[in-house]
mmCIF file of C-alpha atoms and ligand atoms in Angstrom:
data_model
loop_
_atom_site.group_PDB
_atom_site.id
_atom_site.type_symbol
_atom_site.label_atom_id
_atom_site.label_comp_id
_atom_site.label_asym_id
_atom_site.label_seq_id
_atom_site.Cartn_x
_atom_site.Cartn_y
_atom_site.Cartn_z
ATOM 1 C CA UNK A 1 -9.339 14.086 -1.108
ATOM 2 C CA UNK A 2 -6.744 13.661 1.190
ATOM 3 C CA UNK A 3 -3.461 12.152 0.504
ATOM 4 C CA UNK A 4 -2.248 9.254 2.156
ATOM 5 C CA UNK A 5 1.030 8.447 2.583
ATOM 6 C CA UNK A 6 2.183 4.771 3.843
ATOM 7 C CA UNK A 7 5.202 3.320 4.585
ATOM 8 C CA UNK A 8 5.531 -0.254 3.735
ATOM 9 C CA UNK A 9 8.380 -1.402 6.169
ATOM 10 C CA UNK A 10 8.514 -4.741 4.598
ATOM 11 C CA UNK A 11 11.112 -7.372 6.216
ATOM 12 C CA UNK A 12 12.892 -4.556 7.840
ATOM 13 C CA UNK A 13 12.654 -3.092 11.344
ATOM 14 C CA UNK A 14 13.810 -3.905 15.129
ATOM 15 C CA UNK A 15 11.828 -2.877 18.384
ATOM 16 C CA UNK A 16 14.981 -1.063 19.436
ATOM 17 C CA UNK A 17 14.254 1.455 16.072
ATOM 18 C CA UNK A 18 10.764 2.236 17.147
ATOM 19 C CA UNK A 19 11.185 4.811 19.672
ATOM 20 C CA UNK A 20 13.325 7.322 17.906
ATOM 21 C CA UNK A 21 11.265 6.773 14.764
ATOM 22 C CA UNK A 22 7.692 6.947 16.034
ATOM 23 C CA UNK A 23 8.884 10.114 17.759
ATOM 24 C CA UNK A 24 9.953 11.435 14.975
ATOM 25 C CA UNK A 25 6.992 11.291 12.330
ATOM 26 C CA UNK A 26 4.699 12.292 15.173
ATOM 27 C CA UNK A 27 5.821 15.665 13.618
ATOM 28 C CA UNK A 28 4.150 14.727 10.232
ATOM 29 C CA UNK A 29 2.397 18.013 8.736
ATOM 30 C CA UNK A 30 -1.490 17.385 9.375
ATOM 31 C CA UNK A 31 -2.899 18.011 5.741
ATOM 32 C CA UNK A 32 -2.144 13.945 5.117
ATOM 33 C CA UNK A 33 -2.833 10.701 6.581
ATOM 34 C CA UNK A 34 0.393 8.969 7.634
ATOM 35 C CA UNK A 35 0.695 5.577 7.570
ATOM 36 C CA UNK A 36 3.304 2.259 8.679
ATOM 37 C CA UNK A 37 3.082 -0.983 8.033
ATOM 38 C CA UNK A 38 5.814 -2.740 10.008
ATOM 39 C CA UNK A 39 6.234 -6.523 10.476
ATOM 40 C CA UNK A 40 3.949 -7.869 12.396
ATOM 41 C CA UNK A 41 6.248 -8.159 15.418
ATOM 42 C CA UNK A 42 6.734 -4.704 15.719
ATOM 43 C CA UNK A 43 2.908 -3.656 15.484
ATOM 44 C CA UNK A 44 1.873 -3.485 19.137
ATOM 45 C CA UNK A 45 4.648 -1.427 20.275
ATOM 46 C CA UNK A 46 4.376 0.796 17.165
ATOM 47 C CA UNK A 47 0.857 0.978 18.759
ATOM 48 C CA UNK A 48 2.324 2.304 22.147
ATOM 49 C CA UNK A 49 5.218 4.343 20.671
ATOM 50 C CA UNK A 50 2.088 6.406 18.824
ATOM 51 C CA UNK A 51 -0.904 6.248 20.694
ATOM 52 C CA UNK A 52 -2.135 9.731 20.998
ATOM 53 C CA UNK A 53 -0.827 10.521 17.462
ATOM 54 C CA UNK A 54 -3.116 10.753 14.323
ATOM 55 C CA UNK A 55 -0.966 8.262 12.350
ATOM 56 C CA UNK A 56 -2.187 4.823 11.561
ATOM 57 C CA UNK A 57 -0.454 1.591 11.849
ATOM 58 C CA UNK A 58 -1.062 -1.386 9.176
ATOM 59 C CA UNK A 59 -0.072 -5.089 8.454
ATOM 60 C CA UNK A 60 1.360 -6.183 5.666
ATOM 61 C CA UNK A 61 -0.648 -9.335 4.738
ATOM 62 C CA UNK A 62 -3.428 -11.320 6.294
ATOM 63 C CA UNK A 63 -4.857 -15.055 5.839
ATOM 64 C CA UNK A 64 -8.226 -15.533 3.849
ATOM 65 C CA UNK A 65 -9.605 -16.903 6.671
ATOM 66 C CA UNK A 66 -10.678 -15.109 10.137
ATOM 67 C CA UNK A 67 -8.834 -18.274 12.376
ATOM 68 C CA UNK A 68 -7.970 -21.566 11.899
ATOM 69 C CA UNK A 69 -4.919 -24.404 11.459
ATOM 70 C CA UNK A 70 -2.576 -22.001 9.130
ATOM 71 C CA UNK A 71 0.263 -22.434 10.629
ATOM 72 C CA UNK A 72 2.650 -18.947 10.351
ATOM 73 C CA UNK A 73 -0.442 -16.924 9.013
ATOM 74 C CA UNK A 74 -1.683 -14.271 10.476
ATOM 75 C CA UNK A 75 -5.564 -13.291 10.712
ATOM 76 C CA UNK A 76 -6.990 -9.970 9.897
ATOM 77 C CA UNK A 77 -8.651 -10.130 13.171
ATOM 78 C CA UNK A 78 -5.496 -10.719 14.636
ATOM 79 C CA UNK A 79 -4.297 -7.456 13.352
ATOM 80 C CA UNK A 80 -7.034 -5.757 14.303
ATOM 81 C CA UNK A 81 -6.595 -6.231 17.676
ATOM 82 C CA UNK A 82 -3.101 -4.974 18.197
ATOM 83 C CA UNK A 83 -4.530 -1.058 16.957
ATOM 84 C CA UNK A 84 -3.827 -1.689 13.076
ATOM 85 C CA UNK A 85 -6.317 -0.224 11.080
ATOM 86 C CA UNK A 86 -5.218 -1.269 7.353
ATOM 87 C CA UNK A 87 -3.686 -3.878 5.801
ATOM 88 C CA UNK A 88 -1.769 -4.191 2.557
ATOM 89 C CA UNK A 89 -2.769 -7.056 0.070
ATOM 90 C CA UNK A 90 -1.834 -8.440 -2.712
ATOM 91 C CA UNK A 91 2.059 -6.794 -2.764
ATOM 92 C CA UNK A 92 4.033 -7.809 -5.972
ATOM 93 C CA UNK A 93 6.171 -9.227 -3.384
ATOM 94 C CA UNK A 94 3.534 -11.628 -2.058
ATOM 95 C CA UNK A 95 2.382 -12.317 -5.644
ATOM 96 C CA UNK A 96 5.330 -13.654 -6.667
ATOM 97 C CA UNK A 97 7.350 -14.690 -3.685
ATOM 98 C CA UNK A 98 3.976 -16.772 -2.334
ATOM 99 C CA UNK A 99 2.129 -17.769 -5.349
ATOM 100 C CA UNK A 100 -1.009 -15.154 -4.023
ATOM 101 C CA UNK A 101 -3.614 -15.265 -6.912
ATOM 102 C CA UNK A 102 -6.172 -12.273 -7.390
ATOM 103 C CA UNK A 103 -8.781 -14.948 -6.050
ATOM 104 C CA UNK A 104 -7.099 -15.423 -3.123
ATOM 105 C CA UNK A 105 -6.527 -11.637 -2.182
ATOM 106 C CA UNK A 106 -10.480 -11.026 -3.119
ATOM 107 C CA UNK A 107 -11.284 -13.461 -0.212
ATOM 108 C CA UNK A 108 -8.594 -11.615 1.905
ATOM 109 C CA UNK A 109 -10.135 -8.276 1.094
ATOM 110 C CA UNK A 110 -13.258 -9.294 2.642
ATOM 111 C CA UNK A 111 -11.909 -10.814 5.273
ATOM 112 C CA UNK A 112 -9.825 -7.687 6.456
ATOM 113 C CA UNK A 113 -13.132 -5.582 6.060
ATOM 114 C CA UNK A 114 -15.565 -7.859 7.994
ATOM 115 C CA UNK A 115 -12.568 -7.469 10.748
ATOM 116 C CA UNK A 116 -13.203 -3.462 10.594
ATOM 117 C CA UNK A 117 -9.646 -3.298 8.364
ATOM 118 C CA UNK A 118 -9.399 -1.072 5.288
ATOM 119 C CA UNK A 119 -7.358 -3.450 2.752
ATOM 120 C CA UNK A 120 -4.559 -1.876 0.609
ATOM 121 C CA UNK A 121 -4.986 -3.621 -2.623
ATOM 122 C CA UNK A 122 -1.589 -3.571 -4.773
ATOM 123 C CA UNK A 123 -1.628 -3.926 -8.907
ATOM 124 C CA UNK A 124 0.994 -3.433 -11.105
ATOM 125 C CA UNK A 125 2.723 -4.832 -14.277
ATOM 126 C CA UNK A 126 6.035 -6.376 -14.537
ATOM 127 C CA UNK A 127 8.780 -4.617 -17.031
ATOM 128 C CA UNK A 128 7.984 -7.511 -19.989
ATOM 129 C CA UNK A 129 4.155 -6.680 -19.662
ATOM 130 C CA UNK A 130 4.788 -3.202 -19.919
ATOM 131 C CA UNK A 131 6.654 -3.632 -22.980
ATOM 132 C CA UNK A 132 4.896 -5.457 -24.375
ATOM 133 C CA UNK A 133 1.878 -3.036 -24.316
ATOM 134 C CA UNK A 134 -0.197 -4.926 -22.002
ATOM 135 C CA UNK A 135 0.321 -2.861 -18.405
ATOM 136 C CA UNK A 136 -3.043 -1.389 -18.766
ATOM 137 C CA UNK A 137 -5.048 -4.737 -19.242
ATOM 138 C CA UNK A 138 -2.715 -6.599 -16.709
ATOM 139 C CA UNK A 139 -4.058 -3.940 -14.331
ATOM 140 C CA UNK A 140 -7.384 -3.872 -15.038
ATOM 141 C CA UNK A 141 -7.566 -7.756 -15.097
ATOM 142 C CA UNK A 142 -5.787 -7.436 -11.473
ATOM 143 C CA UNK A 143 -8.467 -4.576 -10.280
ATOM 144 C CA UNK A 144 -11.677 -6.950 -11.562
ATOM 145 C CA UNK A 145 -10.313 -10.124 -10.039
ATOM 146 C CA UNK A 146 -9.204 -9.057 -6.620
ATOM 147 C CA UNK A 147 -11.440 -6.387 -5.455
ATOM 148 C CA UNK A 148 -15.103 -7.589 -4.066
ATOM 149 C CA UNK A 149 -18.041 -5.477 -5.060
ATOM 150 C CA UNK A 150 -18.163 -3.670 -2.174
ATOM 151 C CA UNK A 151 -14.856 -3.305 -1.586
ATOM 152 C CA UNK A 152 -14.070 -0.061 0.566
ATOM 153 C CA UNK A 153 -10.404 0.556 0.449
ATOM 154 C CA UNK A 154 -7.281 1.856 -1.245
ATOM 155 C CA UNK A 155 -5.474 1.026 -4.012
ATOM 156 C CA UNK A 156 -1.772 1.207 -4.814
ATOM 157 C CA UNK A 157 -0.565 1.124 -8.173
ATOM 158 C CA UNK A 158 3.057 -0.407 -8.204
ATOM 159 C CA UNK A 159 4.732 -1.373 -11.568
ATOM 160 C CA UNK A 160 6.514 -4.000 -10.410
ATOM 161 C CA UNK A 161 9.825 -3.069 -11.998
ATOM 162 C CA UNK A 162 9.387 0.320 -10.150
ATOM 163 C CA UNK A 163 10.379 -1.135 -6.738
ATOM 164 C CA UNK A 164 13.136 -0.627 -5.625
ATOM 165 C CA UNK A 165 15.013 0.013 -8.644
ATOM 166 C CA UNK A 166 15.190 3.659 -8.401
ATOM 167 C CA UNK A 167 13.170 4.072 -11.923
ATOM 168 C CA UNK A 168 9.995 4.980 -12.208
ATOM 169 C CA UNK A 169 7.564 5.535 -14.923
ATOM 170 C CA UNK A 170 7.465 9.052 -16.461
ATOM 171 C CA UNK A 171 4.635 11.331 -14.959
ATOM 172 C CA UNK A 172 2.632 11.201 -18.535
ATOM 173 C CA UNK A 173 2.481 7.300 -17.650
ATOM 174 C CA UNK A 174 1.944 7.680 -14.037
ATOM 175 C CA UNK A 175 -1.400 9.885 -14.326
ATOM 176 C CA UNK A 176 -2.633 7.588 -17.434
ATOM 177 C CA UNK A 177 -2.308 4.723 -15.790
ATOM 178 C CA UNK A 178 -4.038 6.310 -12.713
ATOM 179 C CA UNK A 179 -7.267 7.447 -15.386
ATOM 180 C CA UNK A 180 -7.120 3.968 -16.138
ATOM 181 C CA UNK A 181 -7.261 2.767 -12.325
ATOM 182 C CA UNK A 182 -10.104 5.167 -11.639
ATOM 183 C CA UNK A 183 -11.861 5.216 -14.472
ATOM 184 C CA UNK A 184 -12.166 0.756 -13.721
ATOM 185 C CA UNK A 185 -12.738 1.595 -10.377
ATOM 186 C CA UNK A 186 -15.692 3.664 -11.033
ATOM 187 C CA UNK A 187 -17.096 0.935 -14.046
ATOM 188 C CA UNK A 188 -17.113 -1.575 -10.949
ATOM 189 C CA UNK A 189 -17.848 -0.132 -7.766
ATOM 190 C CA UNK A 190 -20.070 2.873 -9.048
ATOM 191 C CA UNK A 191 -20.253 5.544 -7.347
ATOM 192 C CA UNK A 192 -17.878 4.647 -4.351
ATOM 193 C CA UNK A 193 -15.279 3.792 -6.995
ATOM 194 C CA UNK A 194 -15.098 7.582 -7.162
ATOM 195 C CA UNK A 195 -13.822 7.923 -3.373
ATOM 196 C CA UNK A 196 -11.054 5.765 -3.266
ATOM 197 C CA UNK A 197 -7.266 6.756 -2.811
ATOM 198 C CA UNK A 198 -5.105 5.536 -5.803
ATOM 199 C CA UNK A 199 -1.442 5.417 -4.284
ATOM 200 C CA UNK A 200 1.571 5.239 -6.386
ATOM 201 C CA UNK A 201 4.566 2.597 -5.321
ATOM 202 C CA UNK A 202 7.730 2.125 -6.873
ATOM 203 C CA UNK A 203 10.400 4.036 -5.810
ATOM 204 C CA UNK A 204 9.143 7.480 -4.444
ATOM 205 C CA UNK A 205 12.065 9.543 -2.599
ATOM 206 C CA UNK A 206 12.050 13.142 -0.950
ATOM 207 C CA UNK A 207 13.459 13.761 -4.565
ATOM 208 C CA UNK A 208 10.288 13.190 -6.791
ATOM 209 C CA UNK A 209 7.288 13.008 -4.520
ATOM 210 C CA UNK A 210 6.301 16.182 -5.300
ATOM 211 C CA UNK A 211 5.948 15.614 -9.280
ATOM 212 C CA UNK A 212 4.674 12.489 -8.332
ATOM 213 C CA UNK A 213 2.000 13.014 -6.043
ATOM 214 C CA UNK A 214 1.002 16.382 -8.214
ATOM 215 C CA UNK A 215 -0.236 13.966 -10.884
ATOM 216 C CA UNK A 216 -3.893 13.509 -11.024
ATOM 217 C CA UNK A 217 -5.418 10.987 -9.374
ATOM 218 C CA UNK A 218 -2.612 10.269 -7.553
ATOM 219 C CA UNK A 219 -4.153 10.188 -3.859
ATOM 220 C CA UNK A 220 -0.533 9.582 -1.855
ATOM 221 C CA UNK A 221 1.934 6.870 -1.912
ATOM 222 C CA UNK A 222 3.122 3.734 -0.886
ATOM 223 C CA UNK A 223 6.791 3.898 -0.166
ATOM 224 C CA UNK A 224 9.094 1.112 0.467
ATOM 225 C CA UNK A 225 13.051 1.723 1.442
ATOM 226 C CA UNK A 226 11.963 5.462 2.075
ATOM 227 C CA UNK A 227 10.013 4.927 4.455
ATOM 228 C CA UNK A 228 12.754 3.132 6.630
ATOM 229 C CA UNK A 229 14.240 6.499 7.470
ATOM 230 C CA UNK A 230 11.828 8.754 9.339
ATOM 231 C CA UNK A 231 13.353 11.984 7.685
ATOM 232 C CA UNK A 232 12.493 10.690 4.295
ATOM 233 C CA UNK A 233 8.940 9.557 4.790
ATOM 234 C CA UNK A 234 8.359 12.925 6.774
ATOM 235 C CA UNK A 235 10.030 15.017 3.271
ATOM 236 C CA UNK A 236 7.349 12.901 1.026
ATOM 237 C CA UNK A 237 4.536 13.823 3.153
ATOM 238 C CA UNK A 238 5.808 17.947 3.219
ATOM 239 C CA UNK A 239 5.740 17.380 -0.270
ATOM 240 C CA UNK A 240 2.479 16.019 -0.906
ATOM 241 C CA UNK A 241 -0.294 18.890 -2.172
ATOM 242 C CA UNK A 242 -2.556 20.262 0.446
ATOM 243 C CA UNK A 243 -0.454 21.695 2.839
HETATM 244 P P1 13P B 1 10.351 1.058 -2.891
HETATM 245 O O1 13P B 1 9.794 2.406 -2.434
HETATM 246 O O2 13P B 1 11.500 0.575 -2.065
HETATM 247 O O3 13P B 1 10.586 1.035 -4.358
HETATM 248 O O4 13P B 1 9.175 -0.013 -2.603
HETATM 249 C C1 13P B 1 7.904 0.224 -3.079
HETATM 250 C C2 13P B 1 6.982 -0.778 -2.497
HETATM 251 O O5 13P B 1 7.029 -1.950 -2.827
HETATM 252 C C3 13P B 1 6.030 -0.308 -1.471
HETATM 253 O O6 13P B 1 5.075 -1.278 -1.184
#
């Protein structure tokens, strides 16, 4: 399986950046998929800054709904048109910042596929659940709530106290959580569960992508603040297995 490696620009960015940047990772090595997922305003002349390239462009959220009176949403649709060809749902960020329930990013999920989108679905526990002993339910709960039954997509793991924090889990509860992920992912989607990417979020750096994306069933990463520096995102994908 290929890696994947995405770059989740978040609230960050200016159209000024994109030249210099989009120039930059068009030197990505070729044994991964690259990936960014700027703000919305920035997505049609990421488009143009990349066209020819083999890198992908997402959005970082869509509406439930393929139009309609939703004032400041965006549709998947929408997205669609301006070259995107993912979208990430169901961020930690959006979860708690906006109230998004696993219901709600299930309907966006098939929204963003009837659109011809391949959703990003995010899970992840929060510091007290992991401590607690529950990150492995809260996940699984998160993984049979949000994702359709014939969801085709990726998933990112992302313990929530990962991002950007500069700690991350240790690799021995990286790659179980990821058996977990996959082995849920194959109890609900059968044999297609088997195909999916399983990203890892939360903090990956030039420093430990290579441990990290070693792990197994690790299939790339999702990568926040790196990911805002072209040099950085282009030393995680070097460092991703494959090459
Ligand atoms: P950081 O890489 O900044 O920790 O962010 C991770 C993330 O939330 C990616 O979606």
């Amino acid at each position: 399986m290929r890696q994947i490696i995405a770059g989740n620009w978040k609230m960050f960015g200016r159209l000024a950046e994109i030249p210099a940047y989009a120039e930059a990772i068009r030197s990505a090595p070729a044994h991964v998929d690259l990936l960014i997922c700027p703000p919305f305003t920035l997505l049609d002349r990421f488009a143009t800054a990349l066209k020819g390239s083999p890198i992908a462009l997402g959005g970082q959220n869509c509406h439930a709904a393929a139009q309609g009176a939703h004032t400041g949403d965006i549709a998947a649709p929408m997205l669609a048109e301006t070259g995107a060809t993912y979208v990430i749902l169901g961020h930690s960020e959006r979860r708690e910042n906006h109230g998004e329930t696993n219901a709600e990013i299930y309907a966006k999920a098939e929204t963003a596929m009837a659109a011809g989108l391949i959703p990003i679905i995010c899970v992840g526990e929060t510091e007290m659940q992991r401590d607690a002993g529950e990150a492995e339910h809260v996940v699984r709960s998160q993984l049979s709530h949000s994702l359709p039954p014939r969801f085709a997509g990726i998933v990112a793991y992302e313990p929530v106290w990962a991002i950007g924090t500069g700690r991350t889990p240790t690799e021995s509860e990286v790659a179980a959580m990821h058996a977990t992920i996959r082995a849920a992912l194959v109890a609900q989607l059968g044999a297609g569960g088997s195909a999916i990417n399983i990203l890892y979020g939360g903090s990956v750096k030039p420093g430990n992508a290579a441990a990290l994306l070693a792990l197994p069933e690790v299939g790339g990463a999702l990568v926040g603040g790196a990911s805002l520096k072209a040099a950085d995102l282009l030393a995680i994908a070097v460092a991703a297995p494959g090459g």
